[in-house]
Coordinates of C-alpha atoms and ligand atoms in Angstrom, one line a residue:
Chain A
X1405 CA -4.8 -3.8 -30.1
X1406 CA -3.9 -2.8 -26.5
X1407 CA -3.4 -5.9 -24.4
X1408 CA -3.8 -5.8 -20.6
X1409 CA -2.3 -8.4 -18.3
X1410 CA -4.1 -8.1 -15.0
X1411 CA -5.4 -9.7 -11.9
X1412 CA -9.0 -9.1 -10.9
X1413 CA -8.4 -8.2 -7.2
X1414 CA -5.4 -5.9 -7.7
X1415 CA -6.1 -2.2 -7.2
X1416 CA -3.1 -1.4 -9.4
X1417 CA -4.8 -3.2 -12.3
X1418 CA -8.1 -1.6 -11.5
X1419 CA -6.5 1.8 -12.1
X1420 CA -5.7 0.8 -15.7
X1421 CA -9.1 -0.9 -16.3
X1422 CA -10.8 2.3 -15.1
X1423 CA -8.9 4.5 -17.5
X1424 CA -9.4 2.1 -20.4
X1425 CA -13.1 2.2 -19.8
X1426 CA -13.3 6.0 -19.2
X1427 CA -11.4 6.6 -22.5
X1428 CA -13.5 4.0 -24.2
X1429 CA -10.5 2.1 -25.5
X1430 CA -10.9 -1.3 -27.1
X1431 CA -8.5 -3.8 -25.5
X1432 CA -8.0 -7.5 -24.8
X1433 CA -7.3 -8.9 -21.4
X1434 CA -5.2 -11.7 -20.1
X1435 CA -5.8 -12.9 -16.5
X1436 CA -2.7 -13.6 -14.5
X1437 CA -3.1 -16.0 -11.5
X1438 CA -1.2 -13.8 -9.1
X1439 CA -2.7 -15.4 -6.1
X1440 CA -2.5 -18.3 -5.2
X1441 CA -0.6 -19.3 -8.4
X1442 CA 2.1 -16.6 -8.2
X1443 CA 2.0 -16.7 -12.1
X1444 CA 3.5 -13.2 -12.1
X1445 CA 6.8 -14.7 -11.0
X1446 CA 6.8 -17.3 -13.7
X1447 CA 9.5 -17.3 -16.4
X1448 CA 7.0 -16.6 -19.2
X1449 CA 5.5 -13.6 -17.3
X1450 CA 9.0 -12.2 -16.5
X1451 CA 9.7 -11.9 -20.2
X1452 CA 7.1 -9.1 -20.1
X1453 CA 8.0 -7.7 -16.7
X1454 CA 11.4 -8.8 -15.3
X1455 CA 10.4 -7.8 -11.8
X1456 CA 7.1 -9.7 -12.0
X1457 CA 4.9 -6.6 -11.7
X1458 CA 1.2 -6.2 -12.4
X1459 CA -0.4 -4.7 -14.5
X1460 CA 1.4 -4.9 -17.8
X1461 CA 0.1 -3.2 -21.0
X1462 CA 1.3 -4.1 -24.4
X1463 CA 0.6 -1.4 -27.0
X1464 CA 2.3 -2.2 -30.3
X1465 CA 5.9 -2.7 -29.5
X1466 CA 5.7 -0.8 -26.2
X1467 CA 5.5 -2.9 -23.0
X1468 CA 4.9 -1.0 -19.7
X1469 CA 4.7 -2.7 -16.3
X1470 CA 3.9 0.2 -14.0
X1471 CA 0.4 1.5 -13.4
X1472 CA 1.5 5.2 -13.4
X1473 CA 3.5 4.8 -16.6
X1474 CA 0.5 3.1 -18.2
X1475 CA -1.9 5.8 -17.1
X1476 CA 0.5 8.5 -18.6
X1477 CA 1.0 6.5 -21.8
X1478 CA -2.8 6.0 -22.3
X1479 CA -3.6 9.6 -21.5
X1480 CA -0.8 11.0 -23.7
X1481 CA -1.4 8.7 -26.7
X1482 CA -5.1 7.8 -26.7
X1483 CA -6.9 10.8 -25.4
X1484 CA -7.8 13.0 -28.4
X1485 CA -9.2 15.7 -26.1
X1486 CA -5.9 15.9 -24.1
X1487 CA -7.8 16.5 -20.9
X1488 CA -6.5 13.6 -18.8
X1489 CA -2.9 14.6 -18.5
X1490 CA -1.6 17.4 -20.6
X1491 CA -3.4 20.2 -18.8
X1492 CA -1.2 20.2 -15.7
X1493 CA 1.6 17.6 -16.0
X1494 CA 3.7 18.7 -13.1
X1495 CA 0.8 18.8 -10.6
X1496 CA -0.6 15.5 -12.0
X1497 CA 2.7 13.8 -11.7
X1498 CA 2.9 14.7 -8.1
X1499 CA -0.4 13.0 -7.4
X1500 CA 0.7 10.0 -9.4
X1501 CA 3.5 9.8 -6.8
X1502 CA 1.0 10.0 -3.9
X1503 CA -1.0 7.2 -5.7
X1504 CA 2.1 5.0 -5.8
X1505 CA 2.8 5.7 -2.1
X1506 CA -0.8 4.8 -1.3
X1507 CA -0.4 1.5 -3.2
X1508 CA 2.8 0.7 -1.3
X1509 CA 1.1 1.3 2.1
X1510 CA -2.7 1.1 2.1
X1511 CA -2.8 -1.2 -1.0
X1512 CA -0.1 -3.5 0.3
X1513 CA -1.9 -3.7 3.7
X1514 CA -5.1 -4.6 2.0
X1515 CA -3.6 -7.5 0.1
X1516 CA -1.7 -8.7 3.2
X1517 CA -5.1 -9.0 5.0
X1518 CA -7.0 -10.3 2.0
X1519 CA -4.5 -13.1 1.2
X1520 CA -4.2 -13.8 5.0
X1521 CA -0.4 -13.7 4.9
X1522 CA -0.2 -13.6 8.7
X1523 CA 1.9 -10.4 8.5
X1524 CA 1.2 -7.3 10.6
X1525 CA -0.1 -4.6 8.4
X1526 CA -0.1 -1.9 11.1
X1527 CA 3.3 -0.3 10.0
X1528 CA 1.9 0.1 6.5
X1529 CA -1.3 1.7 7.8
X1530 CA 0.8 4.1 9.8
X1531 CA 2.5 5.2 6.6
X1532 CA -0.8 5.6 4.8
X1533 CA -2.6 7.8 7.3
X1534 CA -0.6 11.0 6.7
X1535 CA -1.1 10.6 2.9
X1536 CA -4.9 10.3 3.5
X1537 CA -4.7 13.4 5.7
X1538 CA -2.9 15.3 2.9
X1539 CA -5.4 14.1 0.3
X1540 CA -8.4 15.1 2.4
X1541 CA -7.0 18.5 3.1
X1542 CA -6.2 19.2 -0.5
X1543 CA -9.6 18.0 -1.7
X1544 CA -11.3 20.1 0.9
X1545 CA -9.4 23.3 -0.1
X1546 CA -9.9 22.6 -3.8
X1547 CA -13.6 22.0 -3.4
X1548 CA -13.9 25.3 -1.6
X1549 CA -12.5 26.9 -4.8
X1550 CA -15.0 25.0 -7.0
X1551 CA -12.4 22.5 -8.1
X1552 CA -14.0 19.1 -7.7
X1553 CA -11.2 16.9 -8.8
X1554 CA -7.6 16.6 -7.6
X1555 CA -6.2 18.8 -10.3
X1556 CA -8.9 21.3 -11.3
X1557 CA -12.4 21.1 -12.6
X1558 CA -12.2 17.9 -14.6
X1559 CA -11.0 14.4 -14.0
X1560 CA -7.3 13.5 -14.7
X1561 CA -5.2 10.4 -14.3
X1562 CA -4.3 11.9 -10.9
X1563 CA -7.8 11.1 -9.7
X1564 CA -7.5 7.5 -11.0
X1565 CA -4.1 7.0 -9.4
X1566 CA -5.4 8.0 -5.9
X1567 CA -9.0 6.6 -6.2
X1568 CA -8.3 2.9 -6.3
X1569 CA -6.5 2.3 -3.0
X1570 CA -8.5 4.9 -1.0
X1571 CA -11.9 3.6 -2.1
X1572 CA -10.8 0.1 -0.9
X1573 CA -9.4 1.5 2.4
X1574 CA -11.9 -0.4 4.5
X1575 CA -10.6 -3.7 3.2
X1576 CA -7.3 -2.6 4.8
X1577 CA -9.1 -1.9 8.0
X1578 CA -9.1 1.9 7.6
X1579 CA -12.5 3.5 8.0
X1580 CA -13.1 6.6 5.9
X1581 CA -15.3 8.4 8.4
X1582 CA -12.4 10.8 9.2
X1583 CA -12.0 11.8 5.5
X1584 CA -15.2 13.4 4.4
X1585 CA -13.7 15.3 1.5
X1586 CA -12.2 12.1 0.2
X1587 CA -15.6 10.4 0.4
X1588 CA -17.3 13.2 -1.5
X1589 CA -14.6 13.0 -4.2
X1590 CA -15.1 9.2 -4.4
X1591 CA -18.7 10.0 -5.3
X1592 CA -17.7 12.4 -8.0
X1593 CA -15.2 9.8 -9.5
X1594 CA -18.1 7.3 -9.5
X1595 CA -20.0 9.7 -11.8
X1596 CA -17.3 10.0 -14.5
X1597 CA -18.7 8.4 -17.7
X1598 CA -17.2 4.9 -18.2
X1599 CA -16.8 4.3 -14.5
X1600 CA -16.6 0.6 -13.6
X1601 CA -16.3 -1.3 -10.3
X1602 CA -14.1 -4.0 -9.0
X1603 CA -15.0 -6.3 -6.1
X1604 CA -15.1 -4.1 -2.9
X1605 CA -16.0 -1.0 -4.9
X1606 CA -19.7 0.0 -5.1
X1607 CA -21.4 2.1 -7.8
X1608 CA -23.2 5.2 -6.8
Chain B
X561 CA -5.8 9.2 16.8
X562 CA -4.3 6.3 15.0
X563 CA -6.4 3.8 16.9
X564 CA -9.7 5.7 16.3
X565 CA -9.7 5.1 12.6
X566 CA -8.5 1.5 12.6
X567 CA -11.4 -0.9 12.8
X568 CA -11.1 -3.5 15.5
X569 CA -10.0 -6.9 14.5
X570 CA -11.5 -10.1 16.0
X571 CA -9.4 -10.0 19.2
X572 CA -11.8 -11.5 21.6
X573 CA -12.3 -11.6 25.3
X574 CA -14.8 -14.5 25.2
X575 CA -12.1 -17.1 25.7
X576 CA -14.6 -20.0 26.0
X577 CA -15.6 -19.6 22.4
X578 CA -12.0 -20.5 21.4
X579 CA -12.4 -23.7 23.5
X580 CA -15.7 -24.7 21.9
X581 CA -15.7 -28.5 22.3
X582 CA -17.6 -28.9 19.1
X583 CA -14.8 -27.2 17.1
X584 CA -11.9 -28.5 19.2
X585 CA -12.9 -32.1 18.1
X586 CA -13.4 -31.2 14.4
X587 CA -10.7 -31.2 11.8
X588 CA -10.0 -27.8 10.3
X589 CA -8.1 -26.7 7.1
X590 CA -5.1 -24.6 8.0
X591 CA -3.2 -24.4 4.7
X592 CA -3.3 -25.7 1.1
X593 CA -0.7 -28.2 -0.1
X594 CA 0.0 -25.7 -2.9
X595 CA 0.9 -23.0 -0.4
X596 CA 3.0 -25.3 1.7
X597 CA 5.0 -26.3 -1.3
X598 CA 6.5 -22.8 -1.2
X599 CA 7.4 -23.1 2.5
X600 CA 6.0 -23.3 6.1
X601 CA 2.8 -21.4 6.9
X602 CA 2.2 -19.5 10.2
X603 CA -1.4 -19.2 11.0
X604 CA -4.0 -19.1 13.8
X605 CA -6.6 -21.7 14.6
X606 CA -9.2 -21.0 17.4
X607 CA -6.8 -18.4 18.8
X608 CA -3.8 -20.7 18.8
X609 CA -0.7 -19.8 16.8
X610 CA 0.4 -22.7 14.6
X611 CA 3.3 -23.4 12.3
X612 CA 2.4 -25.8 9.5
X613 CA 4.7 -27.5 7.1
X614 CA 5.1 -30.6 4.9
X615 CA 8.2 -32.7 5.8
X616 CA 9.0 -35.8 3.8
X617 CA 5.5 -35.8 2.3
X618 CA 4.0 -35.7 5.8
X619 CA 2.1 -32.8 7.2
X620 CA 3.3 -31.4 10.6
X621 CA 1.8 -28.6 12.7
X622 CA 3.3 -27.2 15.9
X623 CA 2.0 -24.8 18.6
X624 CA 4.1 -21.7 19.6
X625 CA 5.5 -23.8 22.5
X626 CA 6.7 -26.5 20.2
X627 CA 4.0 -29.1 21.0
X628 CA 2.7 -31.0 18.0
X629 CA -0.9 -30.9 16.8
X630 CA -2.7 -33.8 15.1
X631 CA -2.6 -33.4 11.3
X632 CA -4.1 -35.0 8.2
X633 CA -3.7 -34.5 4.5
X634 CA -7.0 -34.5 2.7
X635 CA -8.5 -32.9 -0.4
X636 CA -5.5 -30.7 -1.3
X637 CA -5.2 -29.4 2.2
X638 CA -3.6 -30.0 5.6
X639 CA -6.2 -30.3 8.3
X640 CA -5.6 -30.0 12.1
X641 CA -7.6 -31.3 15.1
X642 CA -6.9 -29.7 18.4
X643 CA -9.1 -31.9 20.5
X644 CA -8.8 -35.4 22.1
X645 CA -11.6 -37.1 20.2
X646 CA -11.3 -36.2 16.5
X647 CA -14.6 -36.3 14.7
X648 CA -15.0 -38.2 11.4
X649 CA -13.7 -36.1 8.5
X650 CA -16.0 -36.0 5.5
X651 CA -15.0 -36.8 2.0
X652 CA -16.1 -35.3 -1.4
X653 CA -16.0 -38.5 -3.5
X654 CA -17.0 -36.7 -6.7
X655 CA -13.5 -35.1 -6.8
X656 CA -12.0 -38.5 -7.7
X657 CA -14.1 -38.7 -11.0
X658 CA -12.1 -38.8 -14.2
X659 CA -11.5 -35.7 -16.3
X660 CA -12.0 -33.4 -13.3
X661 CA -9.6 -30.6 -12.5
X662 CA -9.3 -29.8 -8.8
X663 CA -7.8 -26.4 -8.1
X664 CA -7.2 -24.6 -4.9
X665 CA -8.5 -21.1 -5.6
X666 CA -6.9 -19.3 -2.6
X667 CA -7.1 -18.7 1.1
X668 CA -8.6 -15.4 2.1
X669 CA -8.8 -13.5 5.4
X670 CA -12.3 -12.2 6.1
X671 CA -13.2 -10.2 9.2
X672 CA -16.4 -12.0 10.0
X673 CA -17.5 -15.0 12.1
X674 CA -17.0 -18.4 10.5
X675 CA -20.8 -19.3 10.5
X676 CA -21.6 -16.0 8.7
X677 CA -19.2 -17.0 5.9
X678 CA -20.9 -20.3 5.5
X679 CA -24.4 -18.8 5.8
X680 CA -23.6 -16.4 3.0
X681 CA -22.3 -19.2 0.8
X682 CA -25.6 -21.1 1.2
X683 CA -27.8 -18.1 0.4
X684 CA -29.3 -18.0 -3.1
X685 CA -31.3 -14.8 -2.3
X686 CA -28.3 -12.4 -2.5
X687 CA -27.2 -13.4 -6.0
X688 CA -29.0 -10.8 -8.1
X689 CA -27.8 -8.0 -5.8
X690 CA -24.3 -9.0 -4.8
X691 CA -23.3 -11.0 -7.9
X692 CA -25.3 -9.0 -10.4
X693 CA -24.6 -10.1 -14.1
X694 CA -22.8 -13.3 -12.9
X695 CA -24.9 -15.4 -10.5
X696 CA -28.1 -13.4 -10.7
X697 CA -29.9 -10.6 -12.4
X698 CA -33.0 -8.5 -11.5
X699 CA -35.9 -9.1 -12.0
X700 CA -35.1 -12.8 -11.5
X701 CA -35.0 -12.5 -7.7
X702 CA -37.4 -15.2 -6.6
X703 CA -36.0 -18.3 -5.0
X704 CA -38.2 -21.3 -5.9
X705 CA -38.9 -23.7 -3.1
X706 CA -36.2 -26.4 -2.5
X707 CA -35.9 -29.4 -0.2
X708 CA -33.8 -29.3 3.0
X709 CA -32.8 -32.3 5.1
X710 CA -30.3 -33.5 7.7
X711 CA -28.5 -36.8 7.2
X712 CA -25.8 -38.8 8.8
X713 CA -27.4 -38.6 12.2
X714 CA -27.7 -34.8 12.1
X715 CA -24.0 -34.4 11.1
X716 CA -24.8 -33.3 7.5
X717 CA -27.2 -30.8 6.1
X718 CA -28.5 -30.8 2.5
X719 CA -30.5 -28.5 0.3
X720 CA -31.7 -30.2 -2.9
X721 CA -33.5 -29.1 -6.0
X722 CA -32.3 -25.5 -5.8
X723 CA -32.9 -23.7 -9.1
X724 CA -31.8 -20.2 -10.0
X725 CA -31.5 -18.1 -13.2
X726 CA -27.8 -17.2 -13.7
X727 CA -26.6 -14.9 -16.5
X728 CA -23.0 -16.1 -16.2
X729 CA -22.8 -19.1 -13.9
X730 CA -19.1 -20.0 -14.5
X731 CA -16.0 -18.9 -16.3
X732 CA -17.0 -21.0 -19.4
X733 CA -20.7 -20.0 -19.5
X734 CA -21.6 -18.1 -22.6
X735 CA -25.3 -17.6 -21.9
X736 CA -27.7 -17.4 -19.0
X737 CA -29.7 -20.4 -17.9
X738 CA -31.5 -21.9 -14.9
X739 CA -28.8 -23.5 -12.8
X740 CA -29.6 -26.4 -10.6
X741 CA -27.8 -26.6 -7.2
X742 CA -27.3 -29.0 -4.4
X743 CA -25.8 -27.6 -1.2
X744 CA -24.1 -29.9 1.3
X745 CA -22.9 -28.9 4.8
X746 CA -20.9 -31.9 6.0
X747 CA -19.1 -30.0 8.8
X748 CA -20.3 -27.0 10.8
X749 CA -17.8 -24.7 9.0
X750 CA -17.5 -26.4 5.6
X751 CA -19.9 -26.2 2.7
X752 CA -19.9 -27.9 -0.7
X753 CA -21.9 -26.7 -3.7
X754 CA -22.8 -29.0 -6.6
X755 CA -23.8 -27.0 -9.6
X756 CA -24.8 -28.0 -13.1
X757 CA -22.0 -27.5 -15.6
X758 CA -22.9 -24.8 -18.2
X759 CA -21.7 -26.9 -21.2
X760 CA -22.4 -30.5 -20.1
X761 CA -25.6 -30.0 -18.2
X762 CA -25.7 -33.7 -17.1
X763 CA -22.6 -33.2 -15.0
X764 CA -21.8 -31.1 -11.9
X765 CA -19.1 -28.6 -11.0
X766 CA -18.1 -28.7 -7.4
X767 CA -17.1 -25.7 -5.4
X768 CA -16.2 -26.0 -1.7
X769 CA -15.6 -23.5 1.0
X770 CA -13.6 -24.6 4.1
X771 CA -13.7 -21.9 6.8
X772 CA -10.8 -22.0 9.2
X773 CA -12.0 -20.4 12.5
X774 CA -9.1 -18.0 13.4
X775 CA -11.4 -16.5 16.0
X776 CA -15.1 -15.8 16.5
X777 CA -14.9 -12.8 14.2
X778 CA -12.0 -13.7 11.9
X779 CA -12.0 -16.3 9.2
X780 CA -9.4 -17.8 6.9
X781 CA -11.6 -19.0 4.0
X782 CA -10.1 -21.7 1.7
X783 CA -11.7 -22.2 -1.6
X784 CA -11.5 -25.4 -3.7
X785 CA -13.0 -25.6 -7.2
X786 CA -13.4 -28.7 -9.3
X787 CA -14.8 -28.0 -12.7
X788 CA -15.4 -29.8 -15.9
X789 CA -14.0 -27.1 -18.1
X790 CA -11.4 -27.8 -20.7
X791 CA -11.5 -24.4 -22.3
X792 CA -10.7 -22.0 -19.5
X793 CA -7.2 -22.0 -18.0
X794 CA -6.5 -22.2 -14.3
X795 CA -6.2 -18.4 -14.1
X796 CA -9.6 -17.9 -15.6
X797 CA -11.2 -20.6 -13.3
X798 CA -9.6 -19.2 -10.2
X799 CA -10.2 -15.6 -11.3
X800 CA -13.9 -16.2 -11.6
X801 CA -14.3 -17.8 -8.2
X802 CA -12.2 -15.1 -6.6
X803 CA -14.3 -12.4 -8.2
X804 CA -17.4 -13.9 -6.8
X805 CA -15.8 -14.3 -3.3
X806 CA -14.4 -10.8 -3.3
X807 CA -17.9 -9.5 -4.0
X808 CA -19.1 -11.2 -0.8
X809 CA -16.2 -10.1 1.3
X810 CA -17.3 -6.4 2.0
X811 CA -20.9 -7.6 2.6
X812 CA -19.6 -10.1 5.1
X813 CA -17.4 -7.6 6.9
X814 CA -20.1 -5.1 7.3
X815 CA -22.9 -7.4 8.5
X816 CA -24.4 -6.6 11.9
X817 CA -23.8 -8.5 14.1
X818 CA -20.8 -10.3 12.8
X819 CA -21.7 -13.3 14.9
X820 CA -24.6 -15.5 13.7
X821 CA -27.7 -15.3 15.9
X822 CA -29.1 -18.8 16.4
X823 CA -32.4 -18.1 18.1
X824 CA -35.3 -18.7 15.8
X825 CA -36.7 -15.4 14.6
X826 CA -33.6 -13.4 15.6
X827 CA -33.2 -12.3 12.0
X828 CA -36.3 -12.8 9.9
X829 CA -35.0 -12.9 6.3
X830 CA -37.0 -10.8 3.9
X831 CA -37.4 -13.8 1.6
X832 CA -38.2 -17.0 3.4
X833 CA -34.7 -18.5 3.3
X834 CA -35.2 -22.1 4.4
X835 CA -31.5 -23.1 4.1
X836 CA -30.4 -20.2 6.4
X837 CA -32.9 -21.2 9.0
X838 CA -31.9 -24.9 8.6
X839 CA -28.2 -24.0 9.0
X840 CA -28.8 -22.1 12.2
X841 CA -30.9 -25.0 13.6
X842 CA -28.2 -27.5 12.6
X843 CA -25.6 -25.4 14.4
X844 CA -27.8 -25.1 17.5
X845 CA -28.4 -28.9 17.5
X846 CA -24.6 -29.5 17.3
X847 CA -24.3 -27.1 20.3
X848 CA -21.9 -24.7 18.5
X849 CA -20.7 -21.7 20.6
X850 CA -18.0 -20.2 18.5
X851 CA -18.9 -17.2 16.4
X852 CA -22.6 -17.4 17.2
X853 CA -25.1 -15.7 19.4
X854 CA -26.6 -18.6 21.3
X855 CA -30.4 -19.0 21.3
Ligands
FE2_884 FE1 -22.2 -14.7 -2.5

């Protein structure tokens, strides 16, 4: 069975929980006390992920410690319909990269504030805003063409990769008022069958 | 353009709130011992920058100019008092009982006033909505009457005989049941919850929230849990409490106003919430000015 090692408040882990739920995949979960326990840096956890990264998915002999890699693996190996990745791999991979950049900026700023690290998140926010601008512009243009997801007319892992950190943007101190197309797209993601929430994310 | 979409943080012009004599003379948690084991912590208390550390088993705290602040080690935390006449610091004697695990469940930054964070912690009415499927479930929304009293010369506030149906009251709860609660407010910005254990219903779990007043609209919330649970590991215990707290966080950060109004009738709760009214009255009687809208 697929085993997910995760932390409840991590948006990276939420991406994987979302896809597992949307694909209806049975799995077991192991909670990792990332904060305050720093259990992801323990010797036992580093046997799974040498860099101490979350989430980790074990699927048979395969061990992956990167949210994008896990999304690609689950979509490629466990989606009989083949709609979540194979339709437009190049385009989807590009948005997976944007999702990773959002995690490193907006997502990192959110955790900095949430765990009250005393560090200044403003430089991270400054890096996130152009990505949000690009996302909003793309979604606006696509919606005008009748494409209501990031890559076409149906949901793909690109949507999941960019949804988690942007829907939690207010927890990083970024109001979404300026990004109306992003907000409308959030509502569409909320309607995908199997959608689940995490703290800070509200159902439709 | 950058400034317009970044929400304002609790950077406050009302400097006298940061010199509230009630809070200056109180002890406040500034860091957990667990966090300090990994190194010194830089934090803010009532607008003042502090560096906190443990040296040779003794807690030390310094202001930005190098001046030392009074410190105390108590209940897994370092506490600091900035005033000249430190108030008596409360204890939670139950934590010393045998077989108890006492776990620091994290320190969280929340953009709200410290009294709002405590008021939310004391409120049973929001459980079915904010903590749906865990601490409450519709249609079990009614809060039965409970007893409220002040003790210790008005220094402590209690709510007893609180009862509420909870589908999943703790990490080790396997079924819903009517949970009995006692709330204790032994300090204007600290609250302790005694809650019936889901397996051994004669004994109580203890959950405490210590709010460090960073400023009138910014809190550092320290959570301590002490549970009688030998099946869940620390990650599961901590994960459960953090999940509940993280569900409250966006609610707290979007409350209007962020400061707690103390005048009677300023916010008439939909459900008669006796503890919320009593907490506001208790703060007004203490003369608190920080993070509130005075009556
Ligand atoms: Fe709550």
